[in-house]
Amino acid sequence: DAGVIQSPRHEVTEMGQEVTLRCKPISGHNSLFWYRQTMMRGLELLIYFNNNVPIDDSGMPEDRFSAKMPNASFSTLKIQPSEPRDSAVYFCASSLTQHTDTQYFGPGTRLTVL
Amino acid sequence: AQKITQTQPGMFVQEKEAVTLDCTYDTSDPSYGLFWYKQPSSGEMIFLIYQGSYDQQNATEGRYSLNFQKARKSANLVISASQLGDSAMYFCAMRVLYNTDKLIFGTGTRLQVFP
C-alpha cells in the first residue's frame, strides 16, 4: 500500500514568492497533519484536519501560512509570501481516525527560501 | 503542560549489542499514548512502536521494545541486536488522548552503531 505522498520533495525559492506544498494521505485515513521540523524548534504541529475539516490551527505561525483540504485525498500548505525563516522540512502525516491511531509520516518537503 | 524529554543527544553502540534510548514525559492526563519514531539521514519519519497508558504489558515490535514505567513517567526504547542500519535520530512523542491529536515530540537522540 502506498504511504503518505508529498510533493515536491525539495523546493528552493526566493523570498517573497508563493510556495505550495502538497500531500496525499494514506487511502482511508480520516485525519491529516502538517508538521514543520527545524533545528531550533524541532518538530511542531502546524495544523490538522479531521474528515477534511480543520480542527486545530493554533500552530500556524502567522497569516502567511494557510492550509486546505478540499477532499479526503489531497491537502495543501501554502506560504505567501515566503521568508528565509520559513526554511525547514515540512511533513505531512495521516492517521486512520482521531485520537487513538498512529500517525504515519510522508517523506517530507525540504523548503529553502533564499 | 505536556512535555517530552530526551536527555541523550547522542549514543554509540557496537553492532549486535543492545541499546536503551531514554524518554521521560510529563502529563496530568490519565489517557495518553507514547510513540517512538526513527529518522534516518534520508529524512523520513518512520513509526517504530506505540504504548498506551493503560496497556498492562510493555510493547514489543521485533527488535524494538518499550520499557514503560508509568510511576516514573518513562518510556525508554530498547533496541536489541543493533544493526548498522539502526544509525539514525530517534524521537519519542506523546499524544494525550481524547483531547487533542497533537503529537508532542522530544528533541531526539542520535544513535550511531559502529562495527
XYZ file of C-alpha atoms in Angstrom:
229
model
C 0.000 0.000 0.000
C 1.196 3.499 -0.765
C 2.193 5.609 2.178
C 1.711 9.329 2.567
C 2.842 11.104 -0.578
C 4.304 14.597 -0.542
C 5.423 16.843 -3.341
C 7.723 18.380 -4.116
C 10.484 16.666 -2.162
C 12.698 19.720 -2.421
C 11.780 23.311 -3.068
C 14.113 26.259 -3.422
C 12.537 29.643 -3.822
C 13.283 33.302 -3.335
C 11.962 35.444 -0.556
C 8.554 36.853 -1.361
C 7.481 34.031 -3.634
C 4.461 31.852 -3.029
C 5.150 28.243 -2.093
C 2.632 25.409 -2.223
C 3.313 22.053 -0.622
C 1.117 19.094 -1.442
C 0.095 15.970 0.414
C -1.867 12.839 -0.362
C -2.747 10.893 2.799
C -2.982 7.139 3.048
C -6.227 5.995 1.473
C -8.949 5.575 4.092
C -7.258 7.762 6.683
C -9.521 10.443 8.068
C -7.033 12.670 9.874
C -4.252 14.678 8.260
C -1.482 16.633 9.949
C 1.093 19.172 8.827
C 4.316 19.389 10.851
C 7.413 21.528 10.497
C 10.895 20.475 11.554
C 13.711 22.937 12.204
C 16.939 22.690 14.129
C 15.852 25.420 16.511
C 12.300 24.295 17.240
C 12.344 20.598 16.462
C 9.102 19.041 15.233
C 5.996 21.108 15.726
C 2.410 20.665 14.601
C 1.120 23.404 12.341
C -2.450 22.280 11.656
C -4.539 19.175 11.470
C -7.744 18.138 9.736
C -10.317 15.525 10.521
C -12.705 14.489 7.753
C -11.357 17.408 5.707
C -12.260 19.960 8.393
C -9.505 21.967 10.133
C -9.601 21.100 13.819
C -6.582 22.836 15.312
C -4.576 25.507 13.510
C -3.011 27.024 16.603
C 0.433 26.038 15.392
C 0.250 28.005 12.168
C 2.912 30.650 12.675
C 1.191 33.591 11.028
C -1.213 34.699 8.343
C 1.310 33.990 5.641
C 0.573 30.302 6.176
C -2.648 28.677 5.034
C -3.764 25.089 4.597
C -6.645 23.473 2.795
C -8.071 20.016 2.409
C -10.608 20.121 -0.428
C -11.175 16.363 -0.358
C -10.150 13.257 1.522
C -7.175 12.548 -0.697
C -5.462 15.915 -1.017
C -4.189 18.760 1.119
C -2.054 21.817 0.502
C 0.041 24.033 2.711
C 0.689 27.439 1.230
C 3.140 30.110 2.288
C 2.651 33.558 0.785
C 4.910 35.463 0.829
C 7.735 33.166 1.846
C 10.600 34.323 4.071
C 14.049 32.819 4.773
C 12.935 31.819 8.294
C 10.357 29.504 6.715
C 13.187 27.253 5.559
C 12.519 23.865 7.130
C 11.351 20.348 6.404
C 7.580 20.153 6.208
C 5.993 16.811 6.952
C 2.507 15.630 6.240
C 1.145 12.737 8.294
C -2.130 10.856 8.353
C -3.942 8.558 10.735
C -6.961 6.319 10.448
C -9.043 8.206 12.959
C -8.683 10.888 15.529
C -7.211 10.447 18.963
C -6.089 6.874 19.142
C -4.306 5.928 15.991
C -0.712 6.100 14.909
C 0.290 8.956 12.638
C 2.227 7.863 9.564
C 4.513 10.429 8.047
C 5.307 11.263 4.474
C 8.885 11.733 3.256
C 8.778 15.478 3.851
C 9.413 18.534 1.702
C 12.683 20.334 2.277
C 11.993 24.019 1.709
C 14.759 26.549 1.252
C 13.862 30.214 0.974
C 16.747 32.370 -0.240
C 1.506 21.195 30.200
C 2.605 18.141 28.279
C 6.294 17.656 27.689
C 8.689 15.022 26.376
C 12.309 14.971 27.493
C 15.111 13.080 25.796
C 18.318 13.745 27.715
C 20.731 11.888 25.461
C 21.693 13.976 22.447
C 23.888 11.159 21.141
C 24.515 7.485 21.809
C 27.028 4.993 20.480
C 26.575 1.237 20.391
C 28.506 -1.608 18.877
C 26.825 -3.766 16.314
C 24.867 -6.710 17.805
C 24.714 -5.077 21.218
C 21.529 -3.779 22.848
C 20.973 -0.082 23.491
C 18.440 1.898 25.533
C 17.273 5.338 24.496
C 15.739 7.339 27.318
C 12.463 9.207 27.266
C 10.556 10.814 30.104
C 7.221 12.520 29.784
C 5.026 14.848 31.745
C 1.263 14.980 31.656
C -1.511 15.137 34.185
C -3.976 13.355 31.927
C -4.559 9.656 32.633
C -5.087 8.700 28.995
C -2.177 9.133 26.650
C -0.116 7.330 24.056
C 3.623 7.184 23.658
C 5.350 6.710 20.324
C 8.846 6.234 19.012
C 9.869 7.307 15.541
C 13.113 6.781 13.666
C 14.514 9.396 11.318
C 17.415 8.140 9.193
C 19.699 10.500 7.329
C 17.354 10.348 4.350
C 14.895 12.362 6.426
C 11.681 10.367 6.575
C 9.943 9.700 9.887
C 9.361 6.005 10.462
C 6.955 4.789 13.129
C 8.510 2.144 15.357
C 6.375 1.354 18.373
C 3.397 2.518 20.433
C 2.480 2.193 24.116
C -0.884 3.181 25.528
C -1.089 4.455 29.089
C -3.487 1.680 30.051
C -1.556 -1.116 28.405
C -0.567 -3.656 31.014
C 2.382 -5.058 29.128
C 5.342 -3.369 27.522
C 5.018 -3.018 23.778
C 7.323 -5.007 21.514
C 7.861 -4.893 17.756
C 10.581 -7.188 16.522
C 13.898 -5.904 17.854
C 12.211 -2.883 19.438
C 10.674 -2.906 22.875
C 9.384 -0.112 25.032
C 10.282 -0.165 28.711
C 7.232 1.584 30.142
C 7.472 2.662 33.768
C 4.329 4.611 34.469
C 5.172 5.676 38.001
C 8.454 7.137 36.796
C 6.825 8.565 33.676
C 9.435 6.979 31.483
C 9.106 5.208 28.140
C 12.550 4.069 27.114
C 13.169 2.414 23.771
C 15.286 -0.722 23.805
C 16.847 -1.881 20.565
C 18.234 -5.386 20.742
C 20.962 -6.761 18.478
C 21.807 -3.374 16.956
C 22.485 -3.204 13.250
C 24.387 -0.630 11.225
C 21.097 0.398 9.657
C 19.806 1.456 13.074
C 22.034 4.543 12.933
C 19.545 7.413 12.908
C 17.783 10.030 15.007
C 15.155 8.620 17.336
C 12.250 10.702 18.566
C 9.937 9.976 21.458
C 6.469 11.507 21.187
C 3.309 11.705 23.241
C -0.300 12.298 22.468
C -2.899 12.981 25.124
C -5.950 11.033 24.056
C -9.430 12.419 23.632
C -8.175 15.946 23.950
C -6.019 16.788 21.009
C -4.383 14.908 18.212
C -1.216 16.911 18.596
C 1.930 14.802 18.845
C 4.461 16.384 21.179
C 7.999 15.412 20.267
C 11.211 15.265 22.227
C 14.419 16.731 20.869
C 15.674 13.365 19.697
C 18.665 11.118 20.280
C 21.192 10.437 17.555
C 22.210 6.785 17.640
C 25.353 5.636 15.902
C 26.046 1.945 15.516
C 29.641 1.008 14.826
C 31.045 -2.307 13.587
